[in-house]
XYZ file of C-alpha atoms in Angstrom:
725
model
C -0.407 -29.695 5.848
C -0.257 -31.760 3.558
C -4.094 -32.964 3.068
C -4.620 -29.709 2.604
C -2.186 -29.697 -0.043
C -3.688 -32.890 -2.111
C -7.039 -30.945 -2.533
C -5.270 -28.763 -4.646
C -4.680 -29.239 -8.873
C -0.974 -29.170 -9.123
C -0.769 -25.239 -10.519
C -2.788 -24.369 -7.340
C 0.145 -26.277 -5.164
C 2.428 -24.758 -7.267
C 1.352 -21.396 -7.020
C 1.397 -22.435 -2.907
C 4.286 -23.468 -2.746
C 6.528 -20.729 -4.442
C 6.897 -18.268 -1.240
C 9.893 -16.451 -1.935
C 10.274 -13.864 -5.172
C 7.517 -12.493 -7.263
C 4.671 -14.153 -8.804
C 2.006 -13.705 -11.011
C -0.776 -15.700 -10.526
C -3.465 -15.901 -13.629
C -6.275 -17.295 -12.278
C -9.266 -17.617 -14.771
C -12.873 -17.129 -13.105
C -13.942 -19.897 -11.367
C -10.463 -21.418 -10.781
C -10.175 -21.540 -6.801
C -8.104 -18.440 -6.984
C -9.262 -17.304 -2.983
C -8.507 -20.905 -2.245
C -4.839 -20.851 -3.955
C -4.628 -17.129 -1.094
C -5.606 -19.203 1.880
C -3.780 -22.096 1.540
C -0.618 -20.315 0.595
C -1.027 -17.823 3.754
C -1.866 -21.268 5.837
C 1.619 -22.632 4.169
C 3.980 -19.424 4.506
C 2.767 -19.539 9.031
C 2.722 -23.792 9.571
C 5.083 -24.961 6.754
C 7.495 -21.858 6.735
C 7.170 -20.613 10.031
C 6.772 -17.397 8.517
C 4.693 -14.347 11.548
C 1.645 -13.808 10.683
C 2.559 -10.356 11.768
C 4.616 -9.871 8.363
C 1.892 -10.552 6.059
C -0.145 -8.062 4.098
C -2.765 -9.471 2.047
C -5.176 -7.007 -0.436
C -8.295 -7.332 -2.008
C -10.406 -4.962 -3.322
C -13.557 -5.097 -1.274
C -14.589 -5.594 2.397
C -16.945 -8.742 1.713
C -14.123 -10.530 -0.026
C -11.586 -9.772 3.433
C -13.957 -10.956 5.386
C -14.200 -14.038 3.395
C -10.401 -14.366 3.058
C -10.269 -13.698 6.777
C -12.499 -16.111 7.505
C -11.172 -18.891 5.348
C -7.437 -18.527 6.682
C -9.495 -18.302 10.266
C -10.204 -21.874 9.940
C -7.144 -22.945 8.497
C -4.873 -21.477 11.252
C -6.866 -20.630 14.051
C -6.339 -17.382 16.222
C -2.944 -16.313 14.240
C -4.642 -14.965 11.415
C -5.392 -11.895 13.868
C -2.290 -10.598 13.913
C -2.668 -10.163 10.149
C -3.413 -7.322 7.847
C -6.174 -8.502 5.610
C -7.599 -5.668 3.862
C -8.811 -3.332 1.491
C -6.224 -0.788 -0.651
C -8.342 2.050 1.101
C -8.675 0.597 4.828
C -4.968 -0.475 4.487
C -4.047 2.836 3.566
C -6.532 4.571 6.562
C -4.960 2.246 9.158
C -1.627 3.317 8.389
C -2.013 7.184 7.370
C -3.763 7.209 11.334
C -0.548 6.474 12.483
C 1.883 9.005 10.662
C -0.277 11.177 8.083
C 0.586 14.449 10.941
C 4.159 14.124 8.950
C 2.354 15.866 5.519
C 0.555 18.332 7.865
C -3.024 16.265 9.370
C -4.577 15.887 11.756
C -4.985 12.109 12.484
C -7.842 12.591 13.094
C -9.471 13.182 9.769
C -12.287 12.644 8.351
C -13.182 10.645 5.300
C -15.987 12.579 2.906
C -18.568 10.605 -0.173
C -19.192 11.182 -3.292
C -22.569 13.504 -2.284
C -19.720 15.920 0.107
C -17.368 15.995 -2.584
C -19.489 17.102 -5.273
C -21.103 20.108 -2.946
C -17.324 20.798 -1.963
C -16.478 21.213 -5.821
C -20.059 23.396 -6.225
C -18.341 25.469 -3.803
C -15.526 25.760 -5.416
C -16.849 26.683 -8.515
C -18.836 29.486 -6.928
C -15.559 30.817 -5.246
C -13.745 31.151 -8.560
C -16.679 32.604 -10.563
C -16.706 29.745 -12.896
C -20.228 28.750 -14.462
C -21.654 24.855 -13.891
C -23.337 24.512 -17.120
C -19.785 25.022 -18.225
C -17.885 22.779 -15.970
C -20.300 20.212 -14.550
C -19.681 19.266 -11.062
C -19.591 15.329 -11.456
C -16.985 15.740 -14.592
C -14.732 17.934 -12.400
C -14.865 15.239 -9.847
C -13.800 12.681 -12.365
C -11.199 14.586 -13.376
C -9.949 15.308 -10.055
C -10.340 11.251 -9.373
C -8.400 10.352 -12.352
C -5.569 12.950 -11.692
C -4.891 10.946 -7.994
C -4.832 8.328 -9.444
C -2.570 8.653 -11.882
C -0.219 10.644 -8.325
C -1.123 13.947 -10.219
C -0.831 16.774 -7.634
C -2.722 20.265 -8.587
C 0.355 21.857 -9.458
C 1.600 19.332 -11.950
C -2.414 18.778 -13.483
C -1.417 22.773 -14.461
C 1.500 22.114 -15.446
C 0.627 19.259 -17.766
C -2.250 20.927 -19.278
C -1.023 24.855 -19.855
C -2.687 24.996 -23.439
C -6.140 23.585 -22.608
C -8.079 26.525 -21.443
C -11.264 23.916 -19.847
C -8.240 22.017 -17.769
C -6.860 24.861 -17.076
C -10.440 26.423 -15.025
C -10.591 22.289 -13.403
C -6.789 22.809 -12.131
C -7.841 25.567 -10.307
C -10.873 23.776 -8.922
C -8.864 20.731 -8.022
C -5.940 22.681 -6.022
C -8.955 25.389 -4.207
C -10.730 21.812 -2.926
C -7.699 20.455 -1.715
C -6.738 23.080 -0.311
C -10.215 23.438 1.478
C -9.864 19.467 2.314
C -7.175 20.261 3.833
C -8.525 23.122 6.117
C -11.504 20.485 6.576
C -8.503 17.915 7.661
C -10.708 15.812 5.538
C -9.903 13.696 3.051
C -11.708 12.317 -0.127
C -11.252 8.391 -0.657
C -8.637 9.137 -3.625
C -6.237 10.833 -0.852
C -6.199 7.888 0.789
C -3.797 6.196 -1.494
C -2.113 9.257 -3.545
C -1.623 10.459 -0.017
C -0.043 7.063 1.324
C 1.989 6.881 -1.390
C 3.060 10.288 -0.617
C 4.068 9.559 3.017
C 6.188 6.608 1.181
C 7.841 8.563 -0.620
C 8.858 11.607 1.378
C 9.349 9.514 4.843
C 11.772 7.107 3.926
C 11.441 5.848 8.191
C 7.913 5.502 7.806
C 8.973 2.679 4.189
C 11.483 1.315 6.179
C 9.153 0.526 9.279
C 6.032 -1.373 6.670
C 8.955 -2.744 4.758
C 9.929 -4.512 7.327
C 6.047 -5.261 8.653
C 4.966 -6.793 5.884
C 7.427 -9.065 4.515
C 5.558 -10.922 2.352
C 2.667 -9.401 0.690
C -0.219 -10.735 -1.140
C -2.662 -9.049 -3.637
C -5.958 -9.673 -4.894
C -7.809 -8.623 -8.487
C -4.245 -7.403 -9.358
C -5.738 -6.283 -12.459
C -7.992 -3.865 -11.136
C -4.833 -1.756 -9.894
C -4.441 1.872 -11.305
C -1.467 3.562 -10.988
C -1.180 4.713 -7.561
C -2.354 1.245 -6.537
C 0.013 0.134 -8.034
C 3.115 1.975 -7.091
C 1.984 1.562 -3.384
C 2.426 -2.195 -3.689
C 5.887 -1.405 -5.368
C 7.363 0.687 -3.126
C 6.213 -1.969 -0.267
C 7.693 -4.839 -2.420
C 11.028 -3.242 -3.683
C 13.278 -4.397 -0.994
C 11.593 -7.817 0.282
C 10.623 -8.491 -3.352
C 8.355 -11.169 -1.502
C 5.328 -10.613 -4.209
C 2.332 -13.104 -4.892
C -0.528 -11.007 -6.972
C -3.578 -12.814 -8.453
C -5.491 -11.728 -11.057
C -7.115 -12.593 -14.472
C -6.787 -10.184 -17.609
C -9.583 -10.857 -19.103
C -11.719 -9.693 -16.166
C -10.667 -5.679 -16.599
C -13.713 -4.198 -16.679
C -12.968 -0.970 -14.368
C -10.652 1.727 -16.793
C -13.678 4.069 -16.006
C -12.883 3.702 -12.407
C -9.033 4.348 -13.451
C -7.890 0.991 -13.301
C -5.111 0.367 -16.038
C -4.568 -3.119 -17.128
C -0.545 -2.988 -17.982
C -0.524 -3.108 -13.947
C -0.539 -6.947 -14.725
C 0.451 -7.341 -18.192
C 3.567 -5.467 -17.868
C 4.263 -6.944 -14.202
C 7.575 -9.169 -15.409
C 8.913 -5.099 -16.278
C 8.729 -3.659 -12.824
C 9.356 -7.580 -11.382
C 11.784 -9.689 -13.885
C 12.361 -12.610 -12.114
C 8.487 -13.270 -11.974
C 7.451 -16.769 -12.152
C 3.858 -16.915 -13.926
C 1.442 -19.876 -12.915
C -1.887 -19.905 -14.573
C -4.984 -21.473 -13.477
C -7.142 -22.897 -15.995
C -9.080 -25.306 -14.524
C -12.525 -23.664 -13.758
C -14.698 -25.179 -10.764
C -17.739 -22.872 -11.140
C -19.551 -23.539 -14.763
C -20.600 -25.953 -17.343
C -18.665 -27.013 -20.871
C -20.234 -25.015 -23.077
C -20.323 -22.126 -20.670
C -16.706 -22.000 -20.462
C -16.362 -22.751 -24.391
C -18.418 -19.553 -25.020
C -16.682 -17.527 -22.872
C -13.574 -18.981 -24.593
C -14.742 -18.363 -27.802
C -15.502 -14.525 -27.204
C -12.423 -13.196 -24.978
C -9.981 -15.387 -27.597
C -11.164 -12.208 -30.376
C -9.130 -10.010 -27.590
C -5.078 -8.579 -28.441
C -4.511 -7.303 -25.143
C -4.542 -10.845 -23.476
C -2.063 -13.257 -21.846
C -3.767 -15.848 -22.543
C -5.374 -18.988 -20.933
C -8.217 -21.373 -22.004
C -10.534 -22.478 -19.199
C -11.534 -25.592 -19.209
C -13.587 -28.340 -16.266
C -14.666 -31.550 -15.971
C -18.020 -31.038 -14.898
C -19.926 -32.226 -17.912
C -20.899 -30.397 -21.253
C -24.528 -29.069 -19.774
C -27.149 -27.454 -21.247
C -26.345 -25.895 -24.044
C -26.892 -22.049 -24.090
C -30.894 -20.422 -24.507
C -30.609 -17.535 -27.011
C -34.384 -15.399 -27.044
C -34.772 -12.979 -29.816
C -37.625 -10.777 -28.776
C -39.723 -8.862 -30.018
C -39.518 -5.910 -27.842
C -37.914 -5.258 -24.442
C -41.436 -6.010 -22.991
C -41.157 -9.475 -24.637
C -37.912 -10.001 -23.580
C -39.147 -9.213 -19.995
C -41.769 -11.245 -19.904
C -39.738 -14.712 -20.939
C -37.336 -14.068 -18.164
C -40.261 -13.773 -15.739
C -41.851 -17.071 -17.343
C -38.399 -18.302 -17.486
C -37.431 -18.112 -13.638
C -41.475 -19.019 -12.457
C -41.111 -22.445 -14.197
C -37.382 -22.946 -12.858
C -38.628 -21.932 -9.759
C -41.507 -24.666 -10.055
C -38.698 -27.350 -11.285
C -37.302 -26.378 -7.488
C -34.745 -23.594 -7.943
C -35.076 -20.984 -5.830
C -35.375 -16.975 -7.007
C -32.308 -16.277 -5.818
C -30.514 -18.878 -7.706
C -31.414 -16.761 -10.878
C -29.872 -13.359 -11.681
C -30.580 -10.769 -14.420
C -27.392 -8.916 -15.535
C -27.519 -5.540 -17.727
C -24.948 -3.543 -19.307
C -26.804 -0.615 -18.617
C -29.215 0.668 -15.743
C -31.577 2.199 -17.883
C -32.378 -1.396 -19.214
C -33.918 -2.556 -15.834
C -36.810 -0.462 -16.062
C -39.301 -2.836 -17.672
C -37.891 -5.500 -16.179
C -39.488 -4.424 -12.552
C -42.367 -3.368 -14.058
C -43.285 -7.192 -15.842
C -41.567 -8.831 -12.392
C -44.122 -6.521 -10.266
C -46.907 -7.325 -12.032
C -46.684 -11.098 -11.752
C -45.331 -10.920 -8.582
C -42.154 -12.536 -9.085
C -39.599 -11.286 -6.027
C -36.821 -9.244 -6.939
C -34.096 -6.564 -5.612
C -31.885 -4.120 -7.805
C -28.247 -4.547 -6.334
C -27.240 -1.310 -7.465
C -30.464 0.519 -6.443
C -30.738 3.389 -3.406
C -27.550 2.253 -0.412
C -29.222 2.296 3.274
C -25.609 4.820 3.768
C -27.261 7.122 0.656
C -30.307 7.963 2.395
C -30.527 11.627 3.330
C -31.571 10.780 7.518
C -28.455 8.278 7.644
C -25.510 10.883 5.646
C -27.060 14.063 8.160
C -26.593 11.742 11.512
C -23.110 10.028 9.667
C -22.278 14.062 8.882
C -22.828 14.829 13.135
C -21.316 12.020 14.061
C -18.106 13.039 11.874
C -18.655 16.483 12.772
C -18.047 14.994 16.956
C -14.984 13.252 15.516
C -13.556 15.997 13.567
C -14.336 19.085 15.053
C -12.485 21.031 12.044
C -14.614 19.190 9.234
C -16.475 22.167 8.230
C -17.895 20.147 5.150
C -19.824 17.762 7.416
C -21.057 20.764 9.633
C -22.436 23.431 7.195
C -24.511 20.058 6.321
C -26.397 19.865 9.967
C -26.131 23.188 11.279
C -29.455 24.126 9.659
C -30.697 20.227 10.004
C -33.573 19.967 11.290
C -34.221 23.369 10.228
C -32.862 25.983 13.695
C -33.337 29.022 11.019
C -29.810 29.560 10.182
C -29.531 31.015 6.694
C -26.685 31.482 4.349
C -26.406 35.330 4.975
C -25.544 33.737 8.863
C -23.732 30.696 7.455
C -21.377 33.570 5.564
C -20.218 35.584 8.777
C -19.538 31.909 10.370
C -17.276 30.868 7.382
C -15.884 35.071 6.553
C -14.923 35.170 10.584
C -13.264 31.416 10.216
C -11.282 32.733 7.400
C -9.982 35.893 9.075
C -8.649 34.095 12.197
C -7.233 31.235 10.611
C -9.443 28.562 11.789
C -12.474 25.864 11.673
C -16.211 27.771 10.919
C -16.462 25.490 14.429
C -13.634 27.102 16.275
C -15.076 30.377 15.081
C -18.518 29.890 17.042
C -16.798 29.025 20.190
C -14.664 31.941 19.621
C -17.174 34.466 19.732
C -20.549 32.462 20.853
C -22.431 35.485 20.626
C -22.270 36.867 17.835
C -24.402 35.058 15.504
C -27.688 34.825 17.327
C -29.157 32.468 19.786
C -29.369 29.597 17.081
C -25.803 29.488 16.623
C -25.077 29.399 19.958
C -27.480 26.799 21.211
C -26.138 25.008 17.789
C -22.687 25.114 19.718
C -23.935 24.103 22.866
C -25.078 21.045 21.401
C -22.010 19.960 19.755
C -19.658 20.834 22.447
C -22.664 18.197 25.034
C -22.321 15.673 21.973
C -18.450 15.528 22.301
C -18.358 14.786 26.028
C -21.012 12.268 25.976
C -18.819 10.736 23.171
C -15.986 10.518 25.564
C -17.908 8.640 28.642
C -20.586 6.061 26.269
C -20.928 3.415 23.809
C -21.391 3.873 20.051
C -24.763 3.316 19.788
C -25.487 5.217 22.931
C -23.837 8.318 21.234
C -26.013 7.830 17.981
C -28.930 7.583 19.986
C -27.981 10.536 21.552
C -27.114 12.658 18.556
C -30.950 11.385 16.727
C -32.388 13.010 19.771
C -30.529 15.579 21.487
C -29.907 17.085 17.917
C -33.919 17.280 17.674
C -33.714 15.226 14.557
C -35.887 12.439 15.318
C -38.765 15.217 16.573
C -37.969 17.038 13.255
C -39.133 13.588 11.448
C -42.573 13.418 13.424
C -44.345 15.699 11.007
C -42.382 14.084 7.442
C -44.381 12.702 5.204
C -41.892 9.391 5.453
C -40.809 10.351 9.017
C -41.520 6.649 10.053
C -40.078 4.727 7.530
C -36.669 7.637 7.728
C -36.890 7.200 12.156
C -37.184 3.366 10.937
C -33.608 3.852 9.243
C -32.119 5.782 12.131
C -32.811 3.440 14.352
C -31.721 0.676 12.365
C -28.407 2.791 11.630
C -28.568 2.544 15.785
C -28.493 -1.297 15.835
C -25.822 -1.592 13.172
C -23.807 0.608 15.746
C -24.216 -2.156 18.352
C -23.452 -4.379 16.246
C -20.313 -3.720 15.789
C -19.673 -2.416 19.273
C -20.600 -6.934 19.633
C -18.090 -7.807 17.117
C -15.000 -5.820 17.828
C -15.025 -5.782 21.116
C -12.223 -3.230 21.665
C -13.076 -0.995 19.098
C -13.084 3.157 19.011
C -15.824 5.579 17.710
C -12.776 6.401 15.310
C -12.822 2.672 13.907
C -16.398 2.283 13.509
C -16.732 5.815 11.029
C -13.675 4.264 9.074
C -15.863 1.912 8.503
C -18.687 3.145 7.599
C -16.518 5.172 5.557
C -15.631 2.313 3.633
C -18.934 0.123 3.313
C -19.872 -0.883 0.385
C -23.285 -1.862 -1.571
C -21.888 -5.206 -2.338
C -20.714 -5.970 1.129
C -24.235 -6.150 2.167
C -25.529 -8.467 -0.219
C -27.712 -10.813 1.235
C -27.142 -14.457 -0.345
C -30.351 -15.935 1.655
C -32.668 -13.722 1.085
C -35.035 -15.389 -2.030
C -35.701 -13.329 -4.630
C -34.018 -12.906 -7.813
C -31.132 -10.472 -8.520
C -31.130 -7.766 -10.865
C -27.768 -5.704 -11.065
C -24.813 -4.919 -13.983
C -22.780 -6.604 -14.745
C -20.037 -4.334 -13.492
C -21.590 -4.668 -9.840
C -21.443 -8.939 -10.459
C -18.066 -9.088 -11.087
C -16.657 -11.556 -8.414
C -20.120 -13.139 -7.742
C -21.925 -16.400 -8.835
C -25.316 -17.980 -9.595
C -26.252 -21.799 -11.290
C -28.306 -19.439 -13.547
C -27.530 -16.258 -15.532
C -29.872 -14.072 -18.008
C -27.786 -11.946 -19.834
C -30.555 -9.369 -21.204
C -29.478 -6.422 -23.712
C -27.831 -8.135 -25.751
C -28.065 -5.462 -28.715
C -25.602 -4.158 -30.829
C -25.498 -0.061 -29.517
C -26.083 -1.572 -26.194
C -23.768 -4.595 -25.370
C -21.400 -3.046 -26.370
C -22.152 0.339 -25.985
C -22.097 2.487 -28.824
C -19.077 4.888 -27.639
C -16.528 1.752 -27.548
C -17.334 1.659 -31.335
C -14.886 4.508 -31.958
C -12.024 2.448 -30.011
C -10.213 -0.866 -30.162
C -9.544 -0.240 -26.752
C -12.847 0.645 -25.521
C -14.383 -2.820 -27.536
C -11.770 -4.876 -25.929
C -12.931 -4.132 -22.544
C -16.795 -4.824 -23.654
C -15.623 -8.090 -24.421
C -14.156 -8.493 -21.181
C -17.131 -7.597 -19.661
C -19.214 -10.090 -21.681
C -16.725 -12.744 -20.853
C -17.038 -11.765 -17.055
C -20.530 -11.981 -17.365
C -21.013 -15.584 -19.194
C -18.716 -16.648 -16.360
C -20.956 -15.404 -13.661
C -23.313 -18.665 -14.936
C -22.379 -22.122 -13.012
C -25.381 -24.190 -14.784
C -27.703 -22.372 -17.245
C -27.201 -19.092 -19.331
C -29.825 -17.486 -21.122
C -28.999 -14.560 -23.239
C -31.909 -12.321 -24.603
C -32.113 -9.421 -27.523
C -34.873 -7.313 -28.938
C -36.171 -6.109 -32.248
C -36.706 -3.282 -31.561
C -36.839 -1.314 -27.959
C -37.761 1.850 -26.093
C -34.490 3.456 -24.884
C -33.753 7.294 -23.408
C -37.633 8.007 -24.706
C -37.183 6.764 -28.473
C -37.508 3.412 -29.635
C -35.232 2.238 -32.738
C -34.225 -1.353 -34.216
C -31.283 -3.244 -32.900
C -29.768 -6.082 -33.880
C -28.202 -8.860 -31.673
C -24.367 -8.092 -30.470
C -21.851 -8.836 -32.306
C -20.974 -10.719 -29.187
C -23.428 -13.369 -29.723
C -21.840 -14.182 -33.253
C -18.717 -14.967 -31.893
C -20.131 -17.638 -29.445
C -20.269 -21.026 -32.011
C -23.999 -21.724 -33.027
C -23.355 -25.112 -31.729
C -23.846 -24.441 -28.318
C -26.468 -22.322 -28.787
C -30.473 -22.447 -28.211
C -32.170 -20.124 -30.397
C -35.546 -19.138 -30.078
C -36.914 -16.618 -32.753
C -39.880 -14.305 -31.472
C -38.977 -11.253 -33.882
C -41.184 -10.538 -36.477
C -40.589 -11.267 -39.893
C -39.934 -7.476 -41.157
C -38.251 -5.599 -44.435
C -34.064 -5.146 -43.670
C -35.135 -1.455 -44.286
C -36.137 -1.353 -40.912
C -32.529 -1.121 -40.080
C -29.418 0.987 -40.428
C -27.727 -0.564 -43.600
C -24.700 0.108 -41.801
C -21.719 -2.259 -40.959
C -20.517 -3.630 -38.019
C -17.037 -2.222 -36.397
C -14.090 -4.301 -36.722
C -10.918 -4.228 -34.579
C -9.894 -7.975 -35.042
C -6.957 -6.231 -36.830
C -6.922 -2.246 -35.939
C -3.614 -0.563 -37.488
C -1.546 0.611 -34.654
C -1.972 4.961 -36.142
C -5.879 4.422 -37.474
C -8.352 5.147 -34.809
C -10.861 2.332 -36.080
C -11.308 0.273 -39.518
C -12.583 2.806 -42.281
C -15.630 1.632 -43.924
C -16.743 2.051 -47.764
C -20.071 3.848 -46.181
C -22.190 6.363 -48.149
C -21.187 9.778 -47.145
C -23.239 11.848 -45.421
C -25.128 14.537 -47.435
C -24.185 18.184 -46.659
C -20.149 19.366 -46.135
C -17.755 17.521 -44.943
C -14.797 18.148 -42.833
C -11.039 17.130 -42.424
C -8.803 17.160 -39.713
C -6.833 20.938 -39.200
C -10.496 22.307 -40.487
C -11.798 25.403 -38.539
C -15.573 25.247 -37.241
C -18.203 26.483 -35.328
C -20.717 24.514 -33.205
C -24.154 26.148 -32.028
C -23.809 24.859 -28.015
C -20.126 24.771 -28.575
C -18.749 27.806 -30.164
C -15.149 27.198 -32.004
C -12.990 24.380 -32.776
C -10.503 22.432 -34.522
C -11.281 19.037 -36.425
C -8.794 16.405 -35.183
C -10.221 13.267 -36.640
C -12.890 12.379 -39.452
C -13.866 8.550 -39.504
C -16.742 7.742 -41.747
C -19.189 5.633 -39.616
C -21.803 3.435 -41.552
C -23.565 6.755 -43.625
C -22.578 9.533 -41.352
C -19.035 10.541 -40.221
C -17.767 11.239 -36.714
C -15.721 13.502 -35.639
C -13.041 14.390 -33.006
C -13.260 18.467 -32.103
C -10.892 20.119 -29.622
C -13.304 23.210 -28.860
C -12.085 26.403 -27.139
C -14.379 26.517 -24.448
C -15.058 23.138 -23.367
C -12.380 20.841 -24.740
C -12.100 17.726 -27.177
C -16.027 16.239 -28.226
C -16.762 13.340 -30.492
C -19.797 14.317 -32.525
C -21.356 12.972 -35.485
C -21.603 14.882 -38.951
C -25.589 14.175 -39.628
C -26.393 15.820 -35.779
C -23.820 18.494 -35.016
C -24.507 20.834 -38.048
C -21.541 22.208 -38.014
C -20.078 25.144 -40.209
C -16.770 25.756 -41.313
C -14.622 29.085 -40.476
C -12.876 30.853 -43.205
């Protein structure tokens, strides 16, 4: 054990050996946090005699969980099998499988994905007589997810927004959505956390069982937790208080997913006796790269503060290429990669990171033209393909016969000439008899026509087949018995789609080989929790294209940060909020620290984006990197300054607490202007009240509360507002 500990630096070793009591490890990018976590587990088991059964280790991705478990197994052997090394969601699935019946659900519940969520929200909107144009399903889904992340029930949501017309309608959708989920015995991803918290809060004996089991808890990436996840951990660790959380407030970039940076910033408020250790030595990047990252992130105020350092030497300067346009930018990246390939680097050593997916189109065109291998990691996932989703819907219905959402998807897939009228009849009978749609078909087998009866017989046969056969054989039988394989014979892309289903069957066989005691339930849970990053193949020799958000947790010898332009990165929306700008800066910090050896930053003098060609200036984040760290190549044309808008960059470095953002002295727009409190009308959104009016260059940014659609942010020159008397 001492030999292992001697390989750690002093701060890492201190974090490993501090076992009892709450511990906050502020781990900078590339500072060896996974090594700390795995060595800490090994130390707990071998030196302190702590049972693996009493240890819970939580990560955010399956990939990270597998990596941690693999490392722990190498250190402690088969003892690792008694530990829980899981993501938040997979840990909650396992807890709910055991006790969700306490909340009125069946333990055979299914987990629906975002596409099924969208279909269900649309169904709710229709039943409530609400227009999708006024309440777009994705917007409603986002509101419901935000509510669940904050442990807000439909009833509480209704009370919180009783004076907001739009959100009152969303509250009605939320309530009906939850009712339909429970009737179908389905959960969405946010339910997994929220219902586990509810289970613990309402069932002291269940909470006590898991508190006694998990006497030592470790949580990775704590800066990415939301309120529900934070509450879950506080409940579990509240008695023994042996909680180690590892994270980096400078890498908190998922507010849009509900992450709450205050969970890590205010950790000591929940656990006043906390010991804090900073890991600042970086083992990934060169000194110049870290100096760039440190100089950017120091401009943020919402942080605990640390400074990364390394003993790897200064390394290359950061290459900055100022391109004429997006085509010039893409050509530079492609040609530089080709040159690096000739110098001995593999293409999978290189990654292109961007703020917005829309900026990747020209890159892909240029790379294809120049025959440079690449892959877009955030493209269409294998499990998002229609044929795969259809097959999984069949499997979900076999596992949970109450799953009306899955039944509606596949009852006429492939076509059985079962139309909407028949489906509505089945649904009406199910509602009248308070049962699932499949049960309604069983109860009235001959009442809905031969096609429906044949569908029921097929499902009944497959349910019996599942009990006696392997998972891979079941998937294959579903493909054949339902007629799905035959239907693909006449499909334009039938061969490709057939191959995809056979790949699903192969995946089921591999799962069986690697999990000998796994049940059909285990396999389905595994499918539901897979993410695209989990399938990242590091061995494939192709350059990687991905967003900076997707790149978090990864590292590459060579990184290209493209579209480093003001208005794209940081994006325009962040110009209206100091908090959003700080998150954009943290995202920049994440992007920079993905690079191990070389970092290239590219900007464009102009670019076509969203169908419009516009001039751009380099990002303010580039200005925050000292010139001595940069090697700049300027290929931009010499143009008159009038080509660019005259507005100044917004500054949030010293923002008054009562101000949305720093005011500028730019001229006001022509035409009528408005002040907070004024009542106005908008051609599309109708009547509203000005909440805030702030100069933005030669325009004014208005925040307006509309009666019909809620709050909107609009620019005066384009809004064409009219005053109401």
